[in-house]
Coordinates of C-alpha atoms and ligand atoms in Angstrom, one line a residue:
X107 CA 0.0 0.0 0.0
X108 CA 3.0 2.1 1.1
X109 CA 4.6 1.6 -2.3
X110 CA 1.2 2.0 -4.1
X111 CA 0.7 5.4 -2.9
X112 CA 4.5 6.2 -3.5
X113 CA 3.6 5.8 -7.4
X114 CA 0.9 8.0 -7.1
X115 CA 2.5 10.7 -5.6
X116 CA 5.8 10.5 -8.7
X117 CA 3.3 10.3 -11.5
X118 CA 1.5 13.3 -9.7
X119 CA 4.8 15.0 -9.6
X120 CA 5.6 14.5 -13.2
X121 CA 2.1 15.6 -14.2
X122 CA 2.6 19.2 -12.0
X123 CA 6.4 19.5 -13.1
X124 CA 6.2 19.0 -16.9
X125 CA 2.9 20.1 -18.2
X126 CA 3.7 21.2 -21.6
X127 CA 5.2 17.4 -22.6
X128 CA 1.4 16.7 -22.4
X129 CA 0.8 18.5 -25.6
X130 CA 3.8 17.3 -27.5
X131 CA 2.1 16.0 -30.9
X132 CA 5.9 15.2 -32.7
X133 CA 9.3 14.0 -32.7
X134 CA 12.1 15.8 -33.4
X135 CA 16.3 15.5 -33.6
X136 CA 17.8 16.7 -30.6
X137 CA 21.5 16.9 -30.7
X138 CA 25.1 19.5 -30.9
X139 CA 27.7 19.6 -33.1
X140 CA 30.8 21.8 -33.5
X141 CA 31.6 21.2 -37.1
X142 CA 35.2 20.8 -36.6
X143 CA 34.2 17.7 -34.4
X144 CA 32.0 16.3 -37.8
X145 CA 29.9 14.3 -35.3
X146 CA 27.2 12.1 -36.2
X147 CA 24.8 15.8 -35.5
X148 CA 26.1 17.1 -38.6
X149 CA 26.8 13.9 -40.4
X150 CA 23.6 11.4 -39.5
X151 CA 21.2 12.8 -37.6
X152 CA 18.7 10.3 -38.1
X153 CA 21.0 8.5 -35.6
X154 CA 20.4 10.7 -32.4
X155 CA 17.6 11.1 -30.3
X156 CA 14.6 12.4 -30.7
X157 CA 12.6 14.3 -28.2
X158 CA 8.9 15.1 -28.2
X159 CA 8.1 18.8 -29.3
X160 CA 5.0 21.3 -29.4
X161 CA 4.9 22.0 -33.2
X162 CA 8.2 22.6 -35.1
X163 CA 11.3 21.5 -34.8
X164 CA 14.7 23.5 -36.0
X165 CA 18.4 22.9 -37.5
X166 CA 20.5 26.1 -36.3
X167 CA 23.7 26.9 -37.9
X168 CA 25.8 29.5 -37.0
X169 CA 30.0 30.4 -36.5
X170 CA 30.0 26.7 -37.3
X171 CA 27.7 25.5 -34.4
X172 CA 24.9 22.9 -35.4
X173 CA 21.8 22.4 -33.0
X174 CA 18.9 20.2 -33.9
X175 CA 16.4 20.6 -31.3
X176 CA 12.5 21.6 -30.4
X177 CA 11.6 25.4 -31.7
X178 CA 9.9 27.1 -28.9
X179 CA 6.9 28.7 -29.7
X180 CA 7.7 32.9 -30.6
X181 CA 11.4 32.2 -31.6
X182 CA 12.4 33.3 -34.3
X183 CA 13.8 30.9 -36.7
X184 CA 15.1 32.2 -40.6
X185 CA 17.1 31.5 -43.3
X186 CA 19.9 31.0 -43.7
X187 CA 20.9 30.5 -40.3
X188 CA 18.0 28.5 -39.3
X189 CA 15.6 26.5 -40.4
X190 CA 11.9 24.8 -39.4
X191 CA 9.5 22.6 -40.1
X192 CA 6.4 20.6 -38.7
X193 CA 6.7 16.8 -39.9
X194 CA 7.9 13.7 -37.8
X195 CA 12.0 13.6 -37.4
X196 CA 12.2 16.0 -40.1
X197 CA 15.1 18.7 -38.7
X198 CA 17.4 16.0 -40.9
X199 CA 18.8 19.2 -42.8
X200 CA 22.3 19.0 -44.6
X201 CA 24.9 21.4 -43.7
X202 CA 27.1 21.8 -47.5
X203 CA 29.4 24.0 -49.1
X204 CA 28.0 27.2 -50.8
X205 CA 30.2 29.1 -53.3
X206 CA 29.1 30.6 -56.4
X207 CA 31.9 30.3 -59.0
X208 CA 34.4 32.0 -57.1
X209 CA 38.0 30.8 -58.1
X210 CA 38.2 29.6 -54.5
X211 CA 35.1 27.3 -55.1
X212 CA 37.4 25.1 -57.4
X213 CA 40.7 25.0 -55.7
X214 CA 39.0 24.6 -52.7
X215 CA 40.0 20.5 -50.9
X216 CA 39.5 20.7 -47.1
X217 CA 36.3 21.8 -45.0
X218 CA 36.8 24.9 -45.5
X219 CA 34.5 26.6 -42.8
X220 CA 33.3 29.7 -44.0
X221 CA 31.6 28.0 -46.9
X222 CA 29.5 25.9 -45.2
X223 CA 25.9 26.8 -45.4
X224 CA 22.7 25.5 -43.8
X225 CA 20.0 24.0 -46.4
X226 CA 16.9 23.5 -46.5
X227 CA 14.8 20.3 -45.3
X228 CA 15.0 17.8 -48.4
X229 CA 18.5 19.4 -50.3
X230 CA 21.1 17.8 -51.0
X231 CA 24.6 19.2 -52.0
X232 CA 25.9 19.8 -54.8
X233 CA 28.5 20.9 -57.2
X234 CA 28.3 21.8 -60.8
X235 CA 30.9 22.7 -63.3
X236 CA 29.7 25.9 -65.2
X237 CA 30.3 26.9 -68.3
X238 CA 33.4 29.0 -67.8
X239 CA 35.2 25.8 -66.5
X240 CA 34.3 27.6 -62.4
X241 CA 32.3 25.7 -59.9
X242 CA 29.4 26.1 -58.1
X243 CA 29.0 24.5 -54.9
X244 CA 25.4 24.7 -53.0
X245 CA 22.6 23.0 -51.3
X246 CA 19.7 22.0 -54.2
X247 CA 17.9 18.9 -56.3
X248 CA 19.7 16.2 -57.0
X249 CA 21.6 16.4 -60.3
X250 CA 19.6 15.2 -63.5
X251 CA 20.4 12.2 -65.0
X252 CA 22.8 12.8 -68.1
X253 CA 24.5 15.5 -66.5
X254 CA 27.4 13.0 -64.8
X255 CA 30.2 14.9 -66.4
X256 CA 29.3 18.5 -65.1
X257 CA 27.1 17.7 -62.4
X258 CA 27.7 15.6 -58.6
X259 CA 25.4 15.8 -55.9
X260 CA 25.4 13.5 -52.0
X261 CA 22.9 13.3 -49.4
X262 CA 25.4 13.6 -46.6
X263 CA 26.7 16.9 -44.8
X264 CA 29.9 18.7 -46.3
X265 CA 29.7 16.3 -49.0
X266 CA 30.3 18.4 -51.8
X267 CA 34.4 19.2 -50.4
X268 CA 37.4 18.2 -52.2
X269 CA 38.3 18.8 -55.7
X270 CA 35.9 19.0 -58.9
X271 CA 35.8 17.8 -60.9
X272 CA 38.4 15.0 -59.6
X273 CA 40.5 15.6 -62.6
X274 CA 41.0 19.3 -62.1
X275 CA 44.5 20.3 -62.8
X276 CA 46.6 20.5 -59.4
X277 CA 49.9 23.0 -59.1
X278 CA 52.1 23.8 -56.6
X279 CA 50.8 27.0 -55.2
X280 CA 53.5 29.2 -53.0
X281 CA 55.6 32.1 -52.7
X282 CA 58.3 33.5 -50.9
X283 CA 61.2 31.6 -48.6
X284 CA 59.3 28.2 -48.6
X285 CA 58.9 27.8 -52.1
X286 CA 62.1 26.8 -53.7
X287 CA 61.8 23.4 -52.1
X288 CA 58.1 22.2 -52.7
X289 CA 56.1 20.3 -50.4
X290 CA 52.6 18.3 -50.4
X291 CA 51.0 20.5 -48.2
X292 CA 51.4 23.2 -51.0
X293 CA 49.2 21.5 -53.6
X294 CA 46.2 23.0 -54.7
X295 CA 43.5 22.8 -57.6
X296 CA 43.1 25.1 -59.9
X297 CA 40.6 27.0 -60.8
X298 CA 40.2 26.6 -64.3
X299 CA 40.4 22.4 -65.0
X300 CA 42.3 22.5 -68.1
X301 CA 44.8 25.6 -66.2
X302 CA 48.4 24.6 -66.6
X303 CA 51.3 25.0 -64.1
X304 CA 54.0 27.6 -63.5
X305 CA 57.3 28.3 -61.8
X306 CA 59.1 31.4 -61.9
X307 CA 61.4 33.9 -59.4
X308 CA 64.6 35.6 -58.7
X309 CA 66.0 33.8 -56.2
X310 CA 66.3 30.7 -54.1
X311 CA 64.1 32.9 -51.4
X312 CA 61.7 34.4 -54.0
X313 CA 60.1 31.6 -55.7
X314 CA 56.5 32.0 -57.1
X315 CA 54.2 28.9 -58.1
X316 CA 51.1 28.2 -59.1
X317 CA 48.2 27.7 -61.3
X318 CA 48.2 29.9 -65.2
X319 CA 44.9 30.2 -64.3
X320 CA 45.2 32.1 -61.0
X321 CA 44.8 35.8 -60.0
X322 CA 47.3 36.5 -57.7
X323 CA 49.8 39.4 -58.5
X324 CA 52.6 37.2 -59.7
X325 CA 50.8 35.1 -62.2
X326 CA 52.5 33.5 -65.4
X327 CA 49.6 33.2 -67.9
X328 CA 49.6 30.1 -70.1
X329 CA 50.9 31.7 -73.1
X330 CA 53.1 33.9 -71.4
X331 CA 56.4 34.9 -73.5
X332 CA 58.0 36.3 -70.2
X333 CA 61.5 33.8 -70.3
X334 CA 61.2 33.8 -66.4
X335 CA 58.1 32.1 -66.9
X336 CA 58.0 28.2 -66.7
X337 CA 55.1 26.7 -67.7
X338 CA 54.0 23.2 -67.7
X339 CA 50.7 20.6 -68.2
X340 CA 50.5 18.3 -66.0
X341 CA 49.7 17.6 -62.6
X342 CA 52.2 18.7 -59.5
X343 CA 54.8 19.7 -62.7
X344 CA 56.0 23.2 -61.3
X345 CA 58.1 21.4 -58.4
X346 CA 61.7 22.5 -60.0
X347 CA 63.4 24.9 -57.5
X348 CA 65.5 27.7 -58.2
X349 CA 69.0 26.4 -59.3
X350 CA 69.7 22.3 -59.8
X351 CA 72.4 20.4 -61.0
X352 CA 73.1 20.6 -64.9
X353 CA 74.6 17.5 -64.9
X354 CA 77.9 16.8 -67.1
X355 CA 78.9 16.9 -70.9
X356 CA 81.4 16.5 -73.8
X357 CA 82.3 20.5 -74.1
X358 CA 84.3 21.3 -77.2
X359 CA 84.4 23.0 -80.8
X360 CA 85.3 21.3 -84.2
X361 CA 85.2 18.0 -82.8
X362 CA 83.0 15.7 -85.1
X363 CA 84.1 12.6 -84.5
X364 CA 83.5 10.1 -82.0
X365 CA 83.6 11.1 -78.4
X366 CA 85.1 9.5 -75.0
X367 CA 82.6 10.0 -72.1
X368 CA 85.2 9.9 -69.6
X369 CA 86.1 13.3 -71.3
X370 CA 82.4 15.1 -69.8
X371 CA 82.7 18.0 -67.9
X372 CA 80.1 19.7 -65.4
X373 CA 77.3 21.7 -66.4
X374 CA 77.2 23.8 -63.8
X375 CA 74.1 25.0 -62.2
X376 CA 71.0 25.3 -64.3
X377 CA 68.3 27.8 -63.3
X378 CA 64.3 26.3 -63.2
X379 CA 63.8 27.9 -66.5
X380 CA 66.6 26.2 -68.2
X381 CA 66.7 22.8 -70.2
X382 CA 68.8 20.1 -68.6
X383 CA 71.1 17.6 -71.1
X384 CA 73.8 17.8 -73.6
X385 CA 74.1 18.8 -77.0
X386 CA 75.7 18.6 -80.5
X387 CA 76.1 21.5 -83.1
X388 CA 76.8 21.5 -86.5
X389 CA 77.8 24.7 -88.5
X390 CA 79.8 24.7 -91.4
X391 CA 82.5 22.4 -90.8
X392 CA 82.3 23.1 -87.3
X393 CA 80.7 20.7 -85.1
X394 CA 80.3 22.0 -81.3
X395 CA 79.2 19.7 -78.4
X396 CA 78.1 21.4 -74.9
X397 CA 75.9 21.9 -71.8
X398 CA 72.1 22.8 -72.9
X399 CA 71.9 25.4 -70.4
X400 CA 75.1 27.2 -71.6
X401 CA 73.0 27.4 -75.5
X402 CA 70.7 30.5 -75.2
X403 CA 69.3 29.9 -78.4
X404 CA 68.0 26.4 -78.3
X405 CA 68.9 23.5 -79.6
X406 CA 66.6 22.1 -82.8
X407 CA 66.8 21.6 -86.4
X408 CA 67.2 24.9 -87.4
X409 CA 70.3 25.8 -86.1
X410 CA 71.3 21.9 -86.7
X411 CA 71.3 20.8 -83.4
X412 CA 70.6 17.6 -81.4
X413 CA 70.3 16.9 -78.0
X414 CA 70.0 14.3 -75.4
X415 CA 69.4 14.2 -71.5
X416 CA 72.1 11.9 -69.9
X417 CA 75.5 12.9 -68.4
X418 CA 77.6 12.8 -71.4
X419 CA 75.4 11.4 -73.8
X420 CA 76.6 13.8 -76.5
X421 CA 79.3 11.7 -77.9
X422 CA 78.5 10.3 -81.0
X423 CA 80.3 11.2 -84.5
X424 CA 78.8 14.1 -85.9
X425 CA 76.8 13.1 -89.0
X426 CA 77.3 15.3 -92.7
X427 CA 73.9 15.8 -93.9
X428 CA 73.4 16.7 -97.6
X429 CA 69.7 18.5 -99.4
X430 CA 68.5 15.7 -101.6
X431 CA 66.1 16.8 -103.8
X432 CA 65.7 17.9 -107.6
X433 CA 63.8 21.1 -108.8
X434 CA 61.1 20.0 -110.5
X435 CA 59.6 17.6 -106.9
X436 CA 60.8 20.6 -104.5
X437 CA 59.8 23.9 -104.8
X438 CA 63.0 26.1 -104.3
X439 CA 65.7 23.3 -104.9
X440 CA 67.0 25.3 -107.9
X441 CA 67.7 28.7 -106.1
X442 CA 67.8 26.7 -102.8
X443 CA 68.0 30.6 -101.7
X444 CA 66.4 29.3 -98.4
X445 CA 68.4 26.0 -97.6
X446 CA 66.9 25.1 -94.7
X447 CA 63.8 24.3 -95.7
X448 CA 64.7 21.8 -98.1
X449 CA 64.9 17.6 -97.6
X450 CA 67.9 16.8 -95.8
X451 CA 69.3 13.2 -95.9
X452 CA 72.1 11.6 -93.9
X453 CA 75.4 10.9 -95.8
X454 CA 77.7 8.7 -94.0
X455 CA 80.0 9.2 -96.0
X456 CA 80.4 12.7 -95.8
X457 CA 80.2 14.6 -99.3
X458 CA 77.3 16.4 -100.7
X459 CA 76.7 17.5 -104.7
X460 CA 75.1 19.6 -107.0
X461 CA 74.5 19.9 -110.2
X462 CA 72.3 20.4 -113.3
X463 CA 71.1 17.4 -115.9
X464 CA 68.4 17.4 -118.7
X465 CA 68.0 21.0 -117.0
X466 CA 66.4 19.7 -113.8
X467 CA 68.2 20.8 -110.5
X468 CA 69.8 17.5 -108.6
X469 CA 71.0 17.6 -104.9
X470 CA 71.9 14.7 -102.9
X471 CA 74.4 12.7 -101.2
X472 CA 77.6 12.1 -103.7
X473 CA 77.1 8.4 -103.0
X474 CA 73.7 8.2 -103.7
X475 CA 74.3 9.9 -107.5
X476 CA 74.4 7.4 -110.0
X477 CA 78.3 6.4 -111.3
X478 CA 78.0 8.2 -114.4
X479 CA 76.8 11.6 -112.2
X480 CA 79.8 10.9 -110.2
X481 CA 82.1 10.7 -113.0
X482 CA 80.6 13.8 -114.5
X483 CA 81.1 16.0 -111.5
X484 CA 84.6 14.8 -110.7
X485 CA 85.2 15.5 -114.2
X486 CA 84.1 18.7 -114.2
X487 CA 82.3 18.6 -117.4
X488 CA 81.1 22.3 -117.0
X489 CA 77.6 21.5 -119.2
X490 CA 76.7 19.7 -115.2
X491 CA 77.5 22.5 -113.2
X492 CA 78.3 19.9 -110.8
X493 CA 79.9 21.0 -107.5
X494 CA 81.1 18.6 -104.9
X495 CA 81.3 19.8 -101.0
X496 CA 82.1 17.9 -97.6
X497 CA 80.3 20.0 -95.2
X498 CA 76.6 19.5 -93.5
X499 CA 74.3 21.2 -96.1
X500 CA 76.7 22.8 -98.2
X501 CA 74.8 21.6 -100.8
X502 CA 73.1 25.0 -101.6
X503 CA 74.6 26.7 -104.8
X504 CA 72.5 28.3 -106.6
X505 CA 72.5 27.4 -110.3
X506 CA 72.6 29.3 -113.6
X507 CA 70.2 29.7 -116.1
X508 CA 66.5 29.5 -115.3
X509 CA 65.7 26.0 -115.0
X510 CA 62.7 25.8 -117.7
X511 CA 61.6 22.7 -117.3
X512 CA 61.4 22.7 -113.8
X513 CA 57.4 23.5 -114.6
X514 CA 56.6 20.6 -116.6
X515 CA 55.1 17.6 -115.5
X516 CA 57.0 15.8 -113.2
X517 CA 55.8 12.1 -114.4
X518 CA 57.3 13.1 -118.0
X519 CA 60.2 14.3 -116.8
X520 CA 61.8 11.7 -114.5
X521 CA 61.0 9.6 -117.4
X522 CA 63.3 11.7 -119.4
X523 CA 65.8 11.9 -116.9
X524 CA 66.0 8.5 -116.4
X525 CA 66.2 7.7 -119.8
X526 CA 68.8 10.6 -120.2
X527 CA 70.9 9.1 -117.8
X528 CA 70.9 6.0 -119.1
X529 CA 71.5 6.3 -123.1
X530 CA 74.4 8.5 -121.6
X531 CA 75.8 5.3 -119.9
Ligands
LIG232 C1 26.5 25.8 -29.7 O1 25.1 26.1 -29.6 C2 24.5 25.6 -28.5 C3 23.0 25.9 -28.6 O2 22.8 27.1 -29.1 C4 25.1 26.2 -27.2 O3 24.5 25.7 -26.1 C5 26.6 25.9 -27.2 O4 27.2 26.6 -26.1 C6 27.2 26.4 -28.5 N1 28.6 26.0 -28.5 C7 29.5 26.8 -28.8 C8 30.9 26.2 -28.7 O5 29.3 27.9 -29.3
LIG233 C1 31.4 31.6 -64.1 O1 30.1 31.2 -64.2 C2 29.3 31.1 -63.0 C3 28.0 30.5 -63.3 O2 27.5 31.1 -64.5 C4 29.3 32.5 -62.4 O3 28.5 32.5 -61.2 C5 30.7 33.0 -62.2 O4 30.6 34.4 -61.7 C6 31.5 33.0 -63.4 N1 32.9 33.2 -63.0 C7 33.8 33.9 -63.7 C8 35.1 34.1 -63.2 O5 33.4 34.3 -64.9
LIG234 C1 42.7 16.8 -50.4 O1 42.4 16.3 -49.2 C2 42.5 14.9 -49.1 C3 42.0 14.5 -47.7 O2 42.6 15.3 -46.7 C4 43.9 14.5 -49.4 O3 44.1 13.1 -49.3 C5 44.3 15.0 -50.7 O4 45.7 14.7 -51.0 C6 44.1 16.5 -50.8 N1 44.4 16.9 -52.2 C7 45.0 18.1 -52.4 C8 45.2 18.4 -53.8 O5 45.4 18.8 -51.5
LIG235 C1 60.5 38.5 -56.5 O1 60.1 37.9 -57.8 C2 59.1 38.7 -58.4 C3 58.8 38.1 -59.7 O2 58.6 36.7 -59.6 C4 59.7 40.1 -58.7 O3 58.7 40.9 -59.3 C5 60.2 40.7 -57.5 O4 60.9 41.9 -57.8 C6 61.2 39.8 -56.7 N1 61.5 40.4 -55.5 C7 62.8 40.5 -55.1 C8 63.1 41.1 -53.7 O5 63.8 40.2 -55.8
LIG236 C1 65.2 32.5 -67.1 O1 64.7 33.6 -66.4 C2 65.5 34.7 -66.3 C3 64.8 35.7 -65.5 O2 64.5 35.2 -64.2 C4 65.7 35.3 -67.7 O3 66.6 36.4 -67.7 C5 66.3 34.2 -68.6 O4 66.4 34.6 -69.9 C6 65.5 32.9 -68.6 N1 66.2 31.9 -69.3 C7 65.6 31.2 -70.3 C8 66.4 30.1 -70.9 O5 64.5 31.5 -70.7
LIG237 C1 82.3 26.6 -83.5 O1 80.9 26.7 -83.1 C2 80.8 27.3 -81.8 C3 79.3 27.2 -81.6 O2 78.6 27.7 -82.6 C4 81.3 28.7 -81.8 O3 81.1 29.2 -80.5 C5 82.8 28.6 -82.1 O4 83.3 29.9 -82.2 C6 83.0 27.9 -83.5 N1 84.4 27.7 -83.6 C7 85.0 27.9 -84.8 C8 86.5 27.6 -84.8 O5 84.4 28.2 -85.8
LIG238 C1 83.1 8.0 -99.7 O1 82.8 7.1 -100.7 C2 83.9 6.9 -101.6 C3 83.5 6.1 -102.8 O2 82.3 5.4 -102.5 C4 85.1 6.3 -100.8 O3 86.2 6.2 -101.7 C5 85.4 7.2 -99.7 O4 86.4 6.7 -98.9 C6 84.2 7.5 -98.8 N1 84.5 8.5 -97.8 C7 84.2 8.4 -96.5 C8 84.6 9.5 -95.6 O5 83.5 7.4 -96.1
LIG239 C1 68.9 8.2 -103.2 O1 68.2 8.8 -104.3 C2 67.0 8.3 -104.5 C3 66.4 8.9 -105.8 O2 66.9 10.2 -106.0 C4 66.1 8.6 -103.3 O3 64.8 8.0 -103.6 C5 66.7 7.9 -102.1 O4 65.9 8.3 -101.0 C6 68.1 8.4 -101.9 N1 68.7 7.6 -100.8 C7 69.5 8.2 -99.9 C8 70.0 7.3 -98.8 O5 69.9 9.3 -100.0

């Protein structure tokens, strides 16, 4: 009887000390999150308790606080810091990142706080790649089918972090005393996908890297023409500090034939905007072998040069090259007043002609000449014009009279010369 009454008297109690829980008519989320924590508040809410409420419940966000609870009647509760509704557990709302084709919004990877942003009940978050290759990052409807390649949405808080598209270009991005030596932590995306790379800077202390697509007051713009500027296309590319180690090379002038590696010398120091390898260089009879940062004008086929990348790989015998080609196939053969854009052939064996037959304009290799051409020009007959040479492209006199037939069909005419050359042998 004792305990009977006992009963009474609690259940009284609770009746007298909690009279509004009467009138509760739903359920809603009740739980705290610091974002920083990422709890299961913020992350799955439909995981923490529920309490009984009046009429609404809430999400509050604010200075990256998130409370789920009961709304009291008379509080105020409004976007975008807040948000109610009146259904069964239904406070579930995301918390995603909102950033409207900033250049941050792309190159953004980590939570990064101040662009989280509270949504409304049923959004999920998404990002979108606009037009202008930016992205858009906000709470909305999930993305359409069709639209995989410019379009990702997820149903979970802060879902919509991290690089997007996940192919985005990433450069080193720094400046100053810590960026001649780069680091992981320096990586970011850029915010252009297709942006490339660049490294450039006067010192060891005064580096500057970073995406071509970038707006920050040192900026190298992808087709920049500035020499300081180093730009490359592909991912974590700009990583080449200041000064390096050129390596080692055969260094010396007229010295075509074959070359002893033991002979290499060092390079030096290269700078970040200099090539890296070895080089051979023929002009006139002259053949040079050096260090490809020592050559300010390049190394490539127009100022017959080759080059390689390995310590002392520039030994090999230096090759005579001849123009093969007659006048009537090749524009400009018979002036050949612009040599370098004429067929070139190798020619081992190191002598190049010229010469005039059946009025067609014949360059070549002196080896490669059939025997009666080669007894002609060493004969001298003058009708030929022949002239005989031993050094890379020498090949180039210019020959007299107007070379008529060089119009005329060409079928019709190698069948004359052909048959020219041979009634003559
Ligand atoms: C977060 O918000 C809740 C409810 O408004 C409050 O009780 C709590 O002190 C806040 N926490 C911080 C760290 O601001
Ligand atoms: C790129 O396009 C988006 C969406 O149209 C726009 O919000 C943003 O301002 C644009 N950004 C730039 C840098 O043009
Ligand atoms: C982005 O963040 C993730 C997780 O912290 C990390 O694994 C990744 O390397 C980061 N990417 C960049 C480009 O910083
Ligand atoms: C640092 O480099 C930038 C260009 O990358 C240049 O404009 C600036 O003058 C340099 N500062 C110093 C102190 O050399
Ligand atoms: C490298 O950059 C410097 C300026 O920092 C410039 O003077 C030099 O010409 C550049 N070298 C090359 C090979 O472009
Ligand atoms: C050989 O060529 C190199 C590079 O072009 C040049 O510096 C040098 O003066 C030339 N030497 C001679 C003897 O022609
Ligand atoms: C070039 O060829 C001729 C005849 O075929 C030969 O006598 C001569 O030795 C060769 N010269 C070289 C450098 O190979
Ligand atoms: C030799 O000459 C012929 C005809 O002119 C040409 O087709 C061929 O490519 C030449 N060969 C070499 C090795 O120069």
């Amino acid at each position: 009887m004792r305990e009977y009454n006992l009963c009474i008297i609690v259940i009284a109690a609770l009746i007298v000390t909690q009279p509004d829980r009467t009138l509760a008519t739903l359920q809603c989320y009740s739980c705290n999150s610091l974002i920083t924590e990422s709890g299961s508040c913020l992350l799955s809410p439909s995981t923490e308790n529920t309490i009984p409420c009046e009429t609404q419940c809430y999400t509050q966000f604010s200075a990256g606080n998130l409370t789920r609870g009961c709304l009291e009647n008379g509080t105020p509760c409004t976007s975008p810091s807040c948000s109610s509704c009146t259904t069964e557990k239904c406070n579930t709302n995301l918390v995603c990142q909102e950033c409207l084709g900033l250049e941050d919004c792309a190159t953004t990877n980590v939570t990064n706080t101040e662009y989280n942003t509270l949504c409304d009940i049923g959004q999920v978050c998404v990002n979108q790649l606009n037009d202008n290759k930016t992205v858009t990052r906000q709470c909305g409807v999930s993305c359409a089918a069709g639209t995989e390649s410019t379009c990702s949405s997820c149903t979970e808080s802060l879902c919509n972090v991290g690089l997007y598209p996940k192919n985005r270009r990433q450069c080193y991005t720094c400046s100053g005393a810590e960026c001649n030596a780069v680091t992981s932590t320096s990586v970011a995306g850029c915010s252009q996908i297709d942006a490339g790379c660049f490294t450039t800077g006067t010192s060891t202390s005064n580096m500057t890297r970073g995406c071509t697509s970038a707006t920050t007051n040192v900026n190298c713009a992808a087709d920049s023409s500035d020499p300081s500027c180093l730009v490359c296309n592909s991912d974590f590319c700009n990583s080449l500090a200041y000064q390096r180690d050129a390596g080692s090379c055969i260094i010396c002038e007229k010295c075509a034939p074959l070359q002893f590696a033991t002979d290499a010398k060092s390079c030096g120091e290269a700078q970040y905007n200099q090539t890296v390898g070895c080089y051979t260089m023929t002009s006139g009879t002259n053949v040079s072998r050096g260090c490809l940062n020592t050559l300010e004008a390049g190394c490539s086929t127009t100022n017959s040069c080759t080059s390689c990348s390995e310590n002392a790989c520039n030994v090999a015998a230096s090759e005579i090259k001849c123009i093969e080609c007659i006048s009537n196939e090749v524009s400009g053969c018979w002036s050949a007043s612009d040599p370098a854009t004429l067929p070139a052939v190798s020619c081992p064996n190191g002598t190049c002609f010229s010469g005039v037959w059946n009025e067609l304009g014949v360059r070549g290799c002196f080896t490669n000449a059939s025997h009666l051409m080669q007894y002609q020009c060493d004969a001298k007959v003058e009708a030929y014009q022949c002239i005989m040479c031993t050094e890379s492209l020498c090949n180039k006199h210019t020959f007299n009279g107007a070379g008529t037939l060089g119009q005329v069909g060409l079928v019709g005419l190698l069948m004359g010369l052909v048959i020219a050359l041979r009634s003559a042998l």
